[in-house]
Amino acid sequence: MDQSLRSCKRFVHLDLKGAPPRIGYLIELIQLFADLGANGLLIEYEDMFPYEGKLKVLQSTTQPPYTREEIVSIQDAASSRGLEIIPLVQTFGHLEFVLKHEVFRDLREVDYCLGTLNPHRDAGVRLVQEMLQQVMKLHPKSTSLHIGADEVYMLGHGDESKHWLDLPGRSVHQLFLSHVIKVAKGIRESAPKLNLIMWDDMLRSMTSETIKESGLVGLVQPMLWDYSPTLDVGNTVMLMERYKSAGISQQWAASSFKGSNTVHTCVTSTQRHLDNHFQWLKVASSLSAGIKLQGIALTGWQRYDHLSVLCELMPVGLPSLGSCLQTLLHGGFTEEAQKKVVEILGTVDVEDIERLSSSFAGAKLAELIVKLTSLLESAELRHFQNNMFVRGWFTPYHRQKKTINPLIAQQIKTQATIILDDVESQVQDVRGEMRLLYSDSTVQEWVDQHITPVLEPLHNLSRDIETVLNGMGLCTESIS
């Protein structure tokens, strides 16, 4: 049984750039995280932070950001349960929520990539420093800060970067490291004791000598992220040993409990995420004594980036989260671990809705989403275009020629209407429950992204049938 992950900090990642919960529900969630075994929160506010001054433009326009008082209440709720808070503020990549604004357009590395900051502009460094200062000022008790720096796409492709790289001996690795170090040193000037963390993916292809010679060592600690259920234990251990040989002994891990399957997933698979944690347990137990594992962040992505579709909502991810936290606590998904999750949530798998407890925050919504998703994924709905009547009497040829057997038209319309009415009834139930936990804009976005595209072919088919029948001087009512 592994000891190193059992004893280290377990941070639940709150990705608030999509479906940010109403503050009352968020406070309930924090209590639940603690009950399930968390002792920290990694909070990524993005556009839900109440930025002030010239940064006010960064605030969400689809719903009001959390107020300063609400952010204090989040910290109070966490503190009351012994949960440490680490804010996460992106400073290089994934800055879509900043660089999408016209006022910051000239700070992009390349104009068509909204996520990557141009590392050559002093204004860009000042911008991220101001973001960091505003966030940390509102988190005076936090002793650590995550500065992001993952997936810095298109770095080196901008004109200024190309010019910089033309000089002999310069590389994209050095370009990346110089910006991160500049940001980190700027933070250290005003907060010398603040512990800084960064995502590690941009470091993975670097040699230990490159990292060691850069000046990064002692400034920032890497958080290695891998969300795969088949995480390569050997390669991950080798990577962590390489960071250690560069002089970085304090390292972090990042697993996943939701939001890392496919970009549009609605229902979380507990087993997939448990498998990811089993692999991380193997990694932790294989590390040499010189590596000091500081903690693990269980990521729960709500979007892949600022502009992508919503991933699974938090309520459907809670059984997975509980199972993963308890697995870390017990060194495996033991009977004891399962018993604890079942005691709080009723089940370890959100799809087991018969056993899902109705007592935890968001349980009703989770149940409704699972039922609705099952209907949306049914063969009857997904493959309606392939049923006998549509394939036989209303093919694209028939639509083009605007002809149909009226009797068959009624059959198709009746079947489509039954399905659509059933879905709409369940959607209304989901809307009602979701509004209790999320803003109206989130509810509408979720429906538009996950429901509307699935139903659109049926609606189009029904409209086309009506058009053809009207052209024939008939309507479905007259032949019913």
Tab-separated table of C-alpha atoms in Angstrom:
chain	number	residue	atom	x	y	z
A	1	MET	CA	0.000	0.000	0.000
A	2	ASP	CA	1.500	3.312	-1.115
A	3	GLN	CA	2.269	5.880	1.550
A	4	SER	CA	3.532	8.891	-0.440
A	5	LEU	CA	0.186	9.781	-2.050
A	6	ARG	CA	-1.801	8.861	1.053
A	7	SER	CA	0.041	11.421	3.123
A	8	CYS	CA	0.328	14.272	0.597
A	9	LYS	CA	-2.179	17.024	-0.104
A	10	ARG	CA	-5.256	16.244	-2.194
A	11	PHE	CA	-6.519	19.293	-4.088
A	12	VAL	CA	-9.824	19.329	-5.961
A	13	HIS	CA	-9.538	21.498	-9.063
A	14	LEU	CA	-12.422	23.926	-9.576
A	15	ASP	CA	-12.518	25.019	-13.205
A	16	LEU	CA	-14.817	28.044	-13.161
A	17	LYS	CA	-14.378	29.111	-16.795
A	18	GLY	CA	-17.471	27.073	-17.604
A	19	ALA	CA	-20.669	26.370	-15.662
A	20	PRO	CA	-19.593	28.261	-12.523
A	21	PRO	CA	-21.970	27.152	-9.740
A	22	ARG	CA	-24.205	29.622	-7.945
A	23	ILE	CA	-22.371	30.668	-4.786
A	24	GLY	CA	-24.709	28.772	-2.446
A	25	TYR	CA	-24.138	25.542	-4.349
A	26	LEU	CA	-20.394	26.160	-4.501
A	27	ILE	CA	-20.280	26.464	-0.699
A	28	GLU	CA	-22.188	23.161	-0.433
A	29	LEU	CA	-19.729	21.535	-2.835
A	30	ILE	CA	-16.765	22.642	-0.726
A	31	GLN	CA	-18.282	20.910	2.299
A	32	LEU	CA	-18.848	17.792	0.203
A	33	PHE	CA	-15.259	17.802	-1.111
A	34	ALA	CA	-14.020	17.804	2.470
A	35	ASP	CA	-16.381	14.953	3.404
A	36	LEU	CA	-15.061	12.930	0.457
A	37	GLY	CA	-11.434	13.327	1.508
A	38	ALA	CA	-10.058	16.532	-0.029
A	39	ASN	CA	-7.837	18.874	1.956
A	40	GLY	CA	-7.302	21.577	-0.643
A	41	LEU	CA	-8.800	23.455	-3.609
A	42	LEU	CA	-7.042	24.515	-6.806
A	43	ILE	CA	-9.286	27.322	-8.059
A	44	GLU	CA	-9.154	28.559	-11.648
A	45	TYR	CA	-11.427	31.612	-11.766
A	46	GLU	CA	-10.594	32.882	-15.244
A	47	ASP	CA	-13.375	35.342	-16.234
A	48	MET	CA	-15.381	34.732	-13.036
A	49	PHE	CA	-12.916	36.776	-10.962
A	50	PRO	CA	-14.011	40.366	-10.216
A	51	TYR	CA	-11.070	42.072	-11.924
A	52	GLU	CA	-10.931	45.819	-11.431
A	53	GLY	CA	-9.617	48.862	-13.257
A	54	LYS	CA	-8.341	48.286	-16.787
A	55	LEU	CA	-8.741	44.539	-16.227
A	56	LYS	CA	-12.494	44.828	-15.708
A	57	VAL	CA	-12.918	43.924	-19.389
A	58	LEU	CA	-11.809	40.374	-18.472
A	59	GLN	CA	-14.983	39.746	-16.474
A	60	SER	CA	-17.566	37.384	-17.960
A	61	THR	CA	-20.299	39.063	-19.977
A	62	THR	CA	-22.644	36.049	-19.988
A	63	GLN	CA	-23.123	36.141	-16.214
A	64	PRO	CA	-21.851	38.299	-13.349
A	65	PRO	CA	-18.496	37.180	-11.921
A	66	TYR	CA	-18.287	36.219	-8.266
A	67	THR	CA	-18.238	39.309	-6.072
A	68	ARG	CA	-15.317	40.083	-3.784
A	69	GLU	CA	-17.541	39.167	-0.836
A	70	GLU	CA	-18.399	35.811	-2.440
A	71	ILE	CA	-14.732	35.006	-2.986
A	72	VAL	CA	-14.100	35.730	0.684
A	73	SER	CA	-17.004	33.406	1.563
A	74	ILE	CA	-15.456	30.650	-0.594
A	75	GLN	CA	-12.251	30.959	1.402
A	76	ASP	CA	-14.126	31.018	4.703
A	77	ALA	CA	-15.996	27.816	3.762
A	78	ALA	CA	-12.751	26.115	2.777
A	79	SER	CA	-10.939	27.284	5.895
A	80	SER	CA	-13.734	26.031	8.150
A	81	ARG	CA	-13.077	22.516	6.839
A	82	GLY	CA	-9.287	22.765	6.782
A	83	LEU	CA	-9.011	23.095	2.997
A	84	GLU	CA	-6.050	25.062	1.669
A	85	ILE	CA	-6.681	27.210	-1.435
A	86	ILE	CA	-4.270	27.589	-4.343
A	87	PRO	CA	-5.421	30.094	-6.998
A	88	LEU	CA	-4.542	29.215	-10.612
A	89	VAL	CA	-3.930	32.112	-12.991
A	90	GLN	CA	-2.739	31.488	-16.535
A	91	THR	CA	0.310	33.591	-17.490
A	92	PHE	CA	1.433	32.342	-20.926
A	93	GLY	CA	-0.814	29.795	-22.653
A	94	HIS	CA	-4.597	29.403	-22.449
A	95	LEU	CA	-5.113	33.142	-22.241
A	96	GLU	CA	-8.111	33.069	-24.598
A	97	PHE	CA	-10.282	34.885	-22.080
A	98	VAL	CA	-7.783	37.768	-22.134
A	99	LEU	CA	-6.455	37.881	-25.675
A	100	LYS	CA	-9.894	37.542	-27.324
A	101	HIS	CA	-10.468	41.194	-26.391
A	102	GLU	CA	-9.531	43.719	-29.055
A	103	VAL	CA	-7.734	45.888	-26.495
A	104	PHE	CA	-5.208	43.069	-25.918
A	105	ARG	CA	-5.064	41.774	-29.485
A	106	ASP	CA	-1.563	43.065	-30.138
A	107	LEU	CA	-0.266	40.950	-27.231
A	108	ARG	CA	-0.957	37.673	-29.067
A	109	GLU	CA	2.032	35.657	-30.256
A	110	VAL	CA	0.234	35.210	-33.585
A	111	ASP	CA	-3.006	36.940	-34.451
A	112	TYR	CA	-5.024	33.770	-35.124
A	113	CYS	CA	-4.071	32.071	-31.833
A	114	LEU	CA	-6.080	33.591	-28.991
A	115	GLY	CA	-4.368	31.587	-26.262
A	116	THR	CA	-0.658	32.398	-26.452
A	117	LEU	CA	0.922	35.591	-25.104
A	118	ASN	CA	3.714	37.286	-27.032
A	119	PRO	CA	6.706	36.926	-24.648
A	120	HIS	CA	8.532	39.915	-26.110
A	121	ARG	CA	6.106	42.646	-25.065
A	122	ASP	CA	6.624	44.298	-21.696
A	123	ALA	CA	2.932	45.169	-21.724
A	124	GLY	CA	2.145	41.448	-21.733
A	125	VAL	CA	4.273	40.805	-18.669
A	126	ARG	CA	2.707	43.797	-16.903
A	127	LEU	CA	-0.747	42.474	-17.795
A	128	VAL	CA	-0.234	39.041	-16.232
A	129	GLN	CA	1.513	40.589	-13.221
A	130	GLU	CA	-1.504	42.807	-12.625
A	131	MET	CA	-3.837	39.793	-12.917
A	132	LEU	CA	-1.738	37.868	-10.403
A	133	GLN	CA	-1.595	40.770	-7.971
A	134	GLN	CA	-5.360	41.324	-8.015
A	135	VAL	CA	-6.078	37.621	-7.450
A	136	MET	CA	-3.521	37.197	-4.668
A	137	LYS	CA	-4.616	40.388	-2.934
A	138	LEU	CA	-8.025	38.737	-2.503
A	139	HIS	CA	-6.370	35.514	-1.256
A	140	PRO	CA	-4.105	36.822	1.537
A	141	LYS	CA	-3.929	33.459	3.343
A	142	SER	CA	-2.882	31.410	0.313
A	143	THR	CA	0.754	30.347	0.510
A	144	SER	CA	0.920	28.904	-3.020
A	145	LEU	CA	0.027	30.159	-6.496
A	146	HIS	CA	-0.266	28.185	-9.749
A	147	ILE	CA	0.877	30.188	-12.792
A	148	GLY	CA	-0.371	27.781	-15.465
A	149	ALA	CA	2.024	27.911	-18.467
A	150	ASP	CA	0.698	24.772	-20.195
A	151	GLU	CA	0.067	24.207	-23.892
A	152	VAL	CA	1.694	27.418	-25.104
A	153	TYR	CA	0.623	26.795	-28.678
A	154	MET	CA	2.347	28.584	-31.568
A	155	LEU	CA	5.191	29.861	-29.373
A	156	GLY	CA	8.022	30.873	-31.687
A	157	HIS	CA	5.729	31.449	-34.682
A	158	GLY	CA	5.275	35.190	-34.178
A	159	ASP	CA	7.408	37.668	-36.129
A	160	GLU	CA	9.188	38.955	-33.022
A	161	SER	CA	9.896	35.416	-31.861
A	162	LYS	CA	11.223	34.410	-35.273
A	163	HIS	CA	13.541	37.415	-35.221
A	164	TRP	CA	14.684	36.510	-31.668
A	165	LEU	CA	15.270	32.883	-32.656
A	166	ASP	CA	17.367	33.855	-35.681
A	167	LEU	CA	20.332	34.561	-33.432
A	168	PRO	CA	22.661	31.574	-32.939
A	169	GLY	CA	22.224	29.454	-29.807
A	170	ARG	CA	18.646	30.491	-29.142
A	171	SER	CA	15.734	28.026	-28.923
A	172	VAL	CA	11.992	27.903	-28.266
A	173	HIS	CA	12.846	26.208	-24.952
A	174	GLN	CA	14.850	29.254	-23.888
A	175	LEU	CA	12.097	31.552	-25.098
A	176	PHE	CA	9.554	29.708	-22.958
A	177	LEU	CA	11.776	29.574	-19.873
A	178	SER	CA	12.767	33.234	-20.056
A	179	HIS	CA	9.128	34.368	-19.908
A	180	VAL	CA	8.198	32.013	-17.051
A	181	ILE	CA	11.256	33.109	-15.071
A	182	LYS	CA	10.471	36.783	-15.701
A	183	VAL	CA	6.912	36.274	-14.399
A	184	ALA	CA	8.088	34.228	-11.404
A	185	LYS	CA	10.737	36.747	-10.400
A	186	GLY	CA	8.186	39.537	-10.634
A	187	ILE	CA	5.940	37.683	-8.186
A	188	ARG	CA	8.833	36.948	-5.862
A	189	GLU	CA	9.675	40.646	-5.608
A	190	SER	CA	6.336	41.397	-3.933
A	191	ALA	CA	5.741	37.983	-2.299
A	192	PRO	CA	9.117	36.331	-1.626
A	193	LYS	CA	7.633	33.480	0.423
A	194	LEU	CA	4.907	32.517	-2.029
A	195	ASN	CA	5.305	28.984	-3.392
A	196	LEU	CA	4.931	28.944	-7.190
A	197	ILE	CA	3.652	25.992	-9.234
A	198	MET	CA	3.402	25.502	-13.013
A	199	TRP	CA	2.143	22.815	-15.400
A	200	ASP	CA	5.051	20.728	-16.642
A	201	ASP	CA	4.190	19.833	-20.265
A	202	MET	CA	6.349	22.541	-21.853
A	203	LEU	CA	9.352	21.246	-19.871
A	204	ARG	CA	9.015	17.601	-20.909
A	205	SER	CA	11.149	17.771	-24.042
A	206	MET	CA	13.929	19.749	-22.331
A	207	THR	CA	17.147	18.224	-21.037
A	208	SER	CA	17.924	18.506	-17.338
A	209	GLU	CA	20.878	20.747	-18.311
A	210	THR	CA	18.593	23.190	-20.147
A	211	ILE	CA	16.327	23.453	-17.104
A	212	LYS	CA	19.223	23.699	-14.669
A	213	GLU	CA	21.033	26.428	-16.625
A	214	SER	CA	17.864	28.508	-17.141
A	215	GLY	CA	17.485	29.729	-13.571
A	216	LEU	CA	14.080	28.065	-13.129
A	217	VAL	CA	15.282	25.863	-10.271
A	218	GLY	CA	14.196	27.242	-6.906
A	219	LEU	CA	11.636	29.542	-8.501
A	220	VAL	CA	8.822	27.247	-9.665
A	221	GLN	CA	7.746	23.682	-8.889
A	222	PRO	CA	6.381	21.564	-11.765
A	223	MET	CA	2.973	19.890	-11.603
A	224	LEU	CA	3.060	16.826	-13.843
A	225	TRP	CA	-0.308	16.178	-15.432
A	226	ASP	CA	-1.512	12.993	-17.061
A	227	TYR	CA	-5.187	12.054	-17.147
A	228	SER	CA	-4.942	8.819	-19.097
A	229	PRO	CA	-6.259	5.538	-17.636
A	230	THR	CA	-3.195	3.943	-19.249
A	231	LEU	CA	-0.678	6.497	-17.943
A	232	ASP	CA	2.856	5.225	-18.691
A	233	VAL	CA	4.294	4.691	-15.215
A	234	GLY	CA	7.868	4.088	-16.343
A	235	ASN	CA	8.086	7.198	-18.516
A	236	THR	CA	6.450	9.358	-15.846
A	237	VAL	CA	8.923	8.182	-13.205
A	238	MET	CA	11.812	8.850	-15.618
A	239	LEU	CA	10.486	12.354	-16.258
A	240	MET	CA	10.237	13.117	-12.538
A	241	GLU	CA	13.741	11.774	-12.005
A	242	ARG	CA	14.965	14.042	-14.825
A	243	TYR	CA	13.437	17.070	-13.112
A	244	LYS	CA	15.143	15.985	-9.907
A	245	SER	CA	18.499	15.704	-11.673
A	246	ALA	CA	17.962	19.283	-12.889
A	247	GLY	CA	17.712	20.304	-9.222
A	248	ILE	CA	13.925	20.288	-8.818
A	249	SER	CA	13.121	17.903	-5.975
A	250	GLN	CA	9.732	19.379	-5.004
A	251	GLN	CA	7.152	18.235	-7.540
A	252	TRP	CA	3.380	17.860	-7.867
A	253	ALA	CA	1.073	15.466	-9.686
A	254	ALA	CA	-2.221	16.118	-11.452
A	255	SER	CA	-4.802	13.426	-12.149
A	256	SER	CA	-8.381	13.786	-13.362
A	257	PHE	CA	-11.840	12.954	-12.031
A	258	LYS	CA	-13.840	14.462	-14.922
A	259	GLY	CA	-13.534	16.604	-18.028
A	260	SER	CA	-10.731	14.720	-19.764
A	261	ASN	CA	-12.472	11.983	-21.728
A	262	THR	CA	-13.910	13.554	-24.871
A	263	VAL	CA	-14.519	17.263	-25.181
A	264	HIS	CA	-18.329	16.953	-25.180
A	265	THR	CA	-18.850	14.176	-22.596
A	266	CYS	CA	-21.948	14.606	-20.390
A	267	VAL	CA	-21.689	11.616	-18.012
A	268	THR	CA	-18.520	10.741	-16.092
A	269	SER	CA	-16.989	7.266	-16.158
A	270	THR	CA	-15.746	6.448	-12.657
A	271	GLN	CA	-13.703	3.450	-13.829
A	272	ARG	CA	-11.745	5.494	-16.371
A	273	HIS	CA	-10.673	7.967	-13.709
A	274	LEU	CA	-10.014	5.299	-11.085
A	275	ASP	CA	-7.637	3.640	-13.552
A	276	ASN	CA	-5.803	6.954	-13.903
A	277	HIS	CA	-5.382	7.134	-10.121
A	278	PHE	CA	-4.211	3.519	-9.890
A	279	GLN	CA	-1.412	4.480	-12.299
A	280	TRP	CA	-0.487	7.546	-10.246
A	281	LEU	CA	-0.281	5.370	-7.134
A	282	LYS	CA	2.232	3.180	-8.982
A	283	VAL	CA	4.220	6.249	-10.003
A	284	ALA	CA	4.344	7.550	-6.438
A	285	SER	CA	5.496	4.215	-5.050
A	286	SER	CA	8.286	4.016	-7.657
A	287	LEU	CA	9.940	7.375	-6.993
A	288	SER	CA	13.370	7.684	-5.450
A	289	ALA	CA	13.708	9.183	-1.989
A	290	GLY	CA	15.064	12.458	-3.359
A	291	ILE	CA	11.764	13.448	-4.956
A	292	LYS	CA	9.456	15.229	-2.541
A	293	LEU	CA	5.898	14.843	-3.834
A	294	GLN	CA	4.067	17.927	-2.545
A	295	GLY	CA	0.532	16.967	-3.453
A	296	ILE	CA	-1.843	15.896	-6.188
A	297	ALA	CA	-4.495	17.983	-7.922
A	298	LEU	CA	-7.561	16.044	-9.066
A	299	THR	CA	-8.546	18.083	-12.092
A	300	GLY	CA	-12.189	18.506	-13.047
A	301	TRP	CA	-12.107	20.395	-16.334
A	302	GLN	CA	-15.304	22.199	-17.248
A	303	ARG	CA	-14.029	23.133	-20.699
A	304	TYR	CA	-10.933	22.160	-22.663
A	305	ASP	CA	-10.390	25.881	-23.163
A	306	HIS	CA	-12.315	29.135	-22.833
A	307	LEU	CA	-14.064	28.722	-26.195
A	308	SER	CA	-14.895	25.002	-26.176
A	309	VAL	CA	-18.053	23.106	-25.250
A	310	LEU	CA	-19.017	22.347	-21.643
A	311	CYS	CA	-17.723	19.027	-20.270
A	312	GLU	CA	-19.594	17.039	-17.604
A	313	LEU	CA	-21.209	19.204	-14.946
A	314	MET	CA	-19.931	18.799	-11.390
A	315	PRO	CA	-22.921	16.805	-10.005
A	316	VAL	CA	-22.358	13.916	-12.424
A	317	GLY	CA	-18.644	13.892	-11.573
A	318	LEU	CA	-19.047	13.607	-7.809
A	319	PRO	CA	-19.143	9.780	-7.558
A	320	SER	CA	-15.941	9.677	-9.611
A	321	LEU	CA	-14.353	12.375	-7.439
A	322	GLY	CA	-15.285	10.589	-4.213
A	323	SER	CA	-13.984	7.269	-5.507
A	324	CYS	CA	-10.690	8.821	-6.637
A	325	LEU	CA	-10.140	10.747	-3.386
A	326	GLN	CA	-10.821	7.667	-1.293
A	327	THR	CA	-8.512	5.617	-3.532
A	328	LEU	CA	-5.698	8.064	-2.772
A	329	LEU	CA	-6.509	7.986	0.934
A	330	HIS	CA	-6.515	4.182	1.152
A	331	GLY	CA	-3.829	3.418	-1.414
A	332	GLY	CA	-6.366	1.587	-3.583
A	333	PHE	CA	-10.094	1.258	-4.172
A	334	THR	CA	-10.503	-0.949	-1.137
A	335	GLU	CA	-13.741	-2.072	0.510
A	336	GLU	CA	-13.213	0.667	3.054
A	337	ALA	CA	-12.825	3.278	0.295
A	338	GLN	CA	-15.968	2.099	-1.500
A	339	LYS	CA	-17.927	2.016	1.734
A	340	LYS	CA	-17.081	5.647	2.481
A	341	VAL	CA	-18.196	6.843	-0.974
A	342	VAL	CA	-21.428	4.831	-0.807
A	343	GLU	CA	-22.101	6.193	2.680
A	344	ILE	CA	-21.990	9.774	1.360
A	345	LEU	CA	-23.201	9.463	-2.253
A	346	GLY	CA	-25.107	6.176	-2.318
A	347	THR	CA	-23.005	4.789	-5.177
A	348	VAL	CA	-19.542	4.968	-6.738
A	349	ASP	CA	-20.938	5.270	-10.286
A	350	VAL	CA	-23.278	8.093	-11.310
A	351	GLU	CA	-24.895	5.818	-13.921
A	352	ASP	CA	-26.154	3.617	-11.081
A	353	ILE	CA	-29.043	6.034	-10.528
A	354	GLU	CA	-31.105	3.494	-8.594
A	355	ARG	CA	-28.613	3.696	-5.729
A	356	LEU	CA	-27.643	7.351	-6.091
A	357	SER	CA	-28.313	9.097	-2.802
A	358	SER	CA	-30.789	11.947	-3.014
A	359	SER	CA	-29.230	13.675	-0.031
A	360	PHE	CA	-26.067	15.178	-1.538
A	361	ALA	CA	-25.980	18.521	-3.291
A	362	GLY	CA	-26.735	18.109	-6.995
A	363	ALA	CA	-27.910	14.460	-6.822
A	364	LYS	CA	-31.257	15.141	-8.503
A	365	LEU	CA	-29.612	16.952	-11.406
A	366	ALA	CA	-27.086	14.138	-11.821
A	367	GLU	CA	-29.917	11.588	-12.019
A	368	LEU	CA	-31.846	13.631	-14.577
A	369	ILE	CA	-28.769	14.178	-16.786
A	370	VAL	CA	-27.948	10.459	-16.783
A	371	LYS	CA	-31.523	9.595	-17.829
A	372	LEU	CA	-31.640	12.280	-20.517
A	373	THR	CA	-28.225	11.318	-21.898
A	374	SER	CA	-29.323	7.699	-22.140
A	375	LEU	CA	-32.317	8.770	-24.229
A	376	LEU	CA	-30.208	11.050	-26.435
A	377	GLU	CA	-27.785	8.204	-27.121
A	378	SER	CA	-30.503	5.674	-27.910
A	379	ALA	CA	-30.337	4.011	-31.319
A	380	GLU	CA	-33.947	5.025	-31.981
A	381	LEU	CA	-33.024	8.709	-31.815
A	382	ARG	CA	-29.434	8.669	-33.087
A	383	HIS	CA	-30.259	6.499	-36.091
A	384	PHE	CA	-33.746	7.742	-36.862
A	385	GLN	CA	-32.621	8.589	-40.393
A	386	ASN	CA	-31.920	4.896	-40.913
A	387	ASN	CA	-35.299	3.532	-39.895
A	388	MET	CA	-37.281	1.668	-42.549
A	389	PHE	CA	-39.791	4.405	-43.313
A	390	VAL	CA	-37.247	7.211	-43.711
A	391	ARG	CA	-34.796	5.080	-45.734
A	392	GLY	CA	-37.611	3.685	-47.846
A	393	TRP	CA	-39.914	6.644	-48.479
A	394	PHE	CA	-38.144	9.904	-47.550
A	395	THR	CA	-34.546	9.737	-48.776
A	396	PRO	CA	-32.617	12.828	-49.967
A	397	TYR	CA	-33.984	11.979	-53.428
A	398	HIS	CA	-37.563	12.226	-52.169
A	399	ARG	CA	-36.798	15.496	-50.395
A	400	GLN	CA	-35.266	16.934	-53.534
A	401	LYS	CA	-38.227	15.842	-55.665
A	402	LYS	CA	-40.611	16.969	-52.909
A	403	THR	CA	-42.605	13.766	-52.945
A	404	ILE	CA	-43.735	11.337	-50.264
A	405	ASN	CA	-46.430	8.753	-49.641
A	406	PRO	CA	-48.789	10.690	-47.318
A	407	LEU	CA	-49.592	7.570	-45.295
A	408	ILE	CA	-45.882	6.949	-44.629
A	409	ALA	CA	-45.408	10.647	-43.837
A	410	GLN	CA	-47.875	10.285	-40.988
A	411	GLN	CA	-45.975	7.230	-39.704
A	412	ILE	CA	-42.649	9.098	-39.703
A	413	LYS	CA	-44.149	12.205	-38.108
A	414	THR	CA	-45.809	10.182	-35.369
A	415	GLN	CA	-42.586	8.368	-34.478
A	416	ALA	CA	-40.544	11.587	-34.514
A	417	THR	CA	-43.107	13.414	-32.381
A	418	ILE	CA	-43.131	10.678	-29.717
A	419	ILE	CA	-39.345	10.861	-29.418
A	420	LEU	CA	-39.206	14.671	-29.452
A	421	ASP	CA	-41.960	15.007	-26.851
A	422	ASP	CA	-40.194	12.527	-24.549
A	423	VAL	CA	-36.885	14.383	-24.863
A	424	GLU	CA	-38.501	17.790	-24.391
A	425	SER	CA	-40.256	16.626	-21.234
A	426	GLN	CA	-36.959	15.428	-19.761
A	427	VAL	CA	-35.146	18.581	-20.899
A	428	GLN	CA	-37.664	20.699	-18.995
A	429	ASP	CA	-36.985	18.657	-15.850
A	430	VAL	CA	-33.236	19.134	-16.307
A	431	ARG	CA	-33.670	22.871	-16.908
A	432	GLY	CA	-35.685	23.277	-13.725
A	433	GLU	CA	-33.181	21.450	-11.561
A	434	MET	CA	-30.139	23.006	-13.216
A	435	ARG	CA	-31.444	26.532	-12.592
A	436	LEU	CA	-31.232	25.880	-8.856
A	437	LEU	CA	-27.477	25.293	-9.114
A	438	TYR	CA	-26.343	27.290	-12.147
A	439	SER	CA	-27.142	30.577	-13.861
A	440	ASP	CA	-29.743	30.776	-16.640
A	441	SER	CA	-26.963	31.435	-19.177
A	442	THR	CA	-25.223	28.185	-18.202
A	443	VAL	CA	-28.499	26.260	-18.457
A	444	GLN	CA	-29.155	27.637	-21.934
A	445	GLU	CA	-25.601	26.995	-23.063
A	446	TRP	CA	-25.724	23.381	-21.867
A	447	VAL	CA	-28.997	22.764	-23.720
A	448	ASP	CA	-27.768	24.478	-26.892
A	449	GLN	CA	-24.536	22.496	-26.905
A	450	HIS	CA	-25.683	19.049	-25.825
A	451	ILE	CA	-29.382	18.779	-26.730
A	452	THR	CA	-30.089	20.963	-29.751
A	453	PRO	CA	-27.523	19.343	-32.134
A	454	VAL	CA	-28.916	15.855	-31.400
A	455	LEU	CA	-32.529	16.869	-32.016
A	456	GLU	CA	-31.886	19.086	-35.037
A	457	PRO	CA	-32.006	16.255	-37.646
A	458	LEU	CA	-35.423	15.162	-36.354
A	459	HIS	CA	-36.753	18.716	-36.369
A	460	ASN	CA	-35.416	19.230	-39.914
A	461	LEU	CA	-36.976	15.956	-41.046
A	462	SER	CA	-40.361	16.923	-39.600
A	463	ARG	CA	-40.195	20.352	-41.240
A	464	ASP	CA	-39.257	18.841	-44.603
A	465	ILE	CA	-42.203	16.442	-44.437
A	466	GLU	CA	-44.578	19.334	-43.670
A	467	THR	CA	-43.143	21.326	-46.567
A	468	VAL	CA	-43.609	18.437	-48.999
A	469	LEU	CA	-47.138	17.685	-47.794
A	470	ASN	CA	-48.116	21.364	-47.986
A	471	GLY	CA	-46.795	21.413	-51.549
A	472	MET	CA	-49.050	18.452	-52.259
A	473	GLY	CA	-51.998	20.298	-50.748
A	474	LEU	CA	-51.996	18.034	-47.686
A	475	CYS	CA	-51.045	18.288	-44.033
A	476	THR	CA	-50.422	15.599	-41.422
A	477	GLU	CA	-53.643	16.540	-39.587
A	478	SER	CA	-55.745	15.856	-42.708
A	479	ILE	CA	-54.347	12.333	-43.102
A	480	SER	CA	-54.256	11.327	-39.450
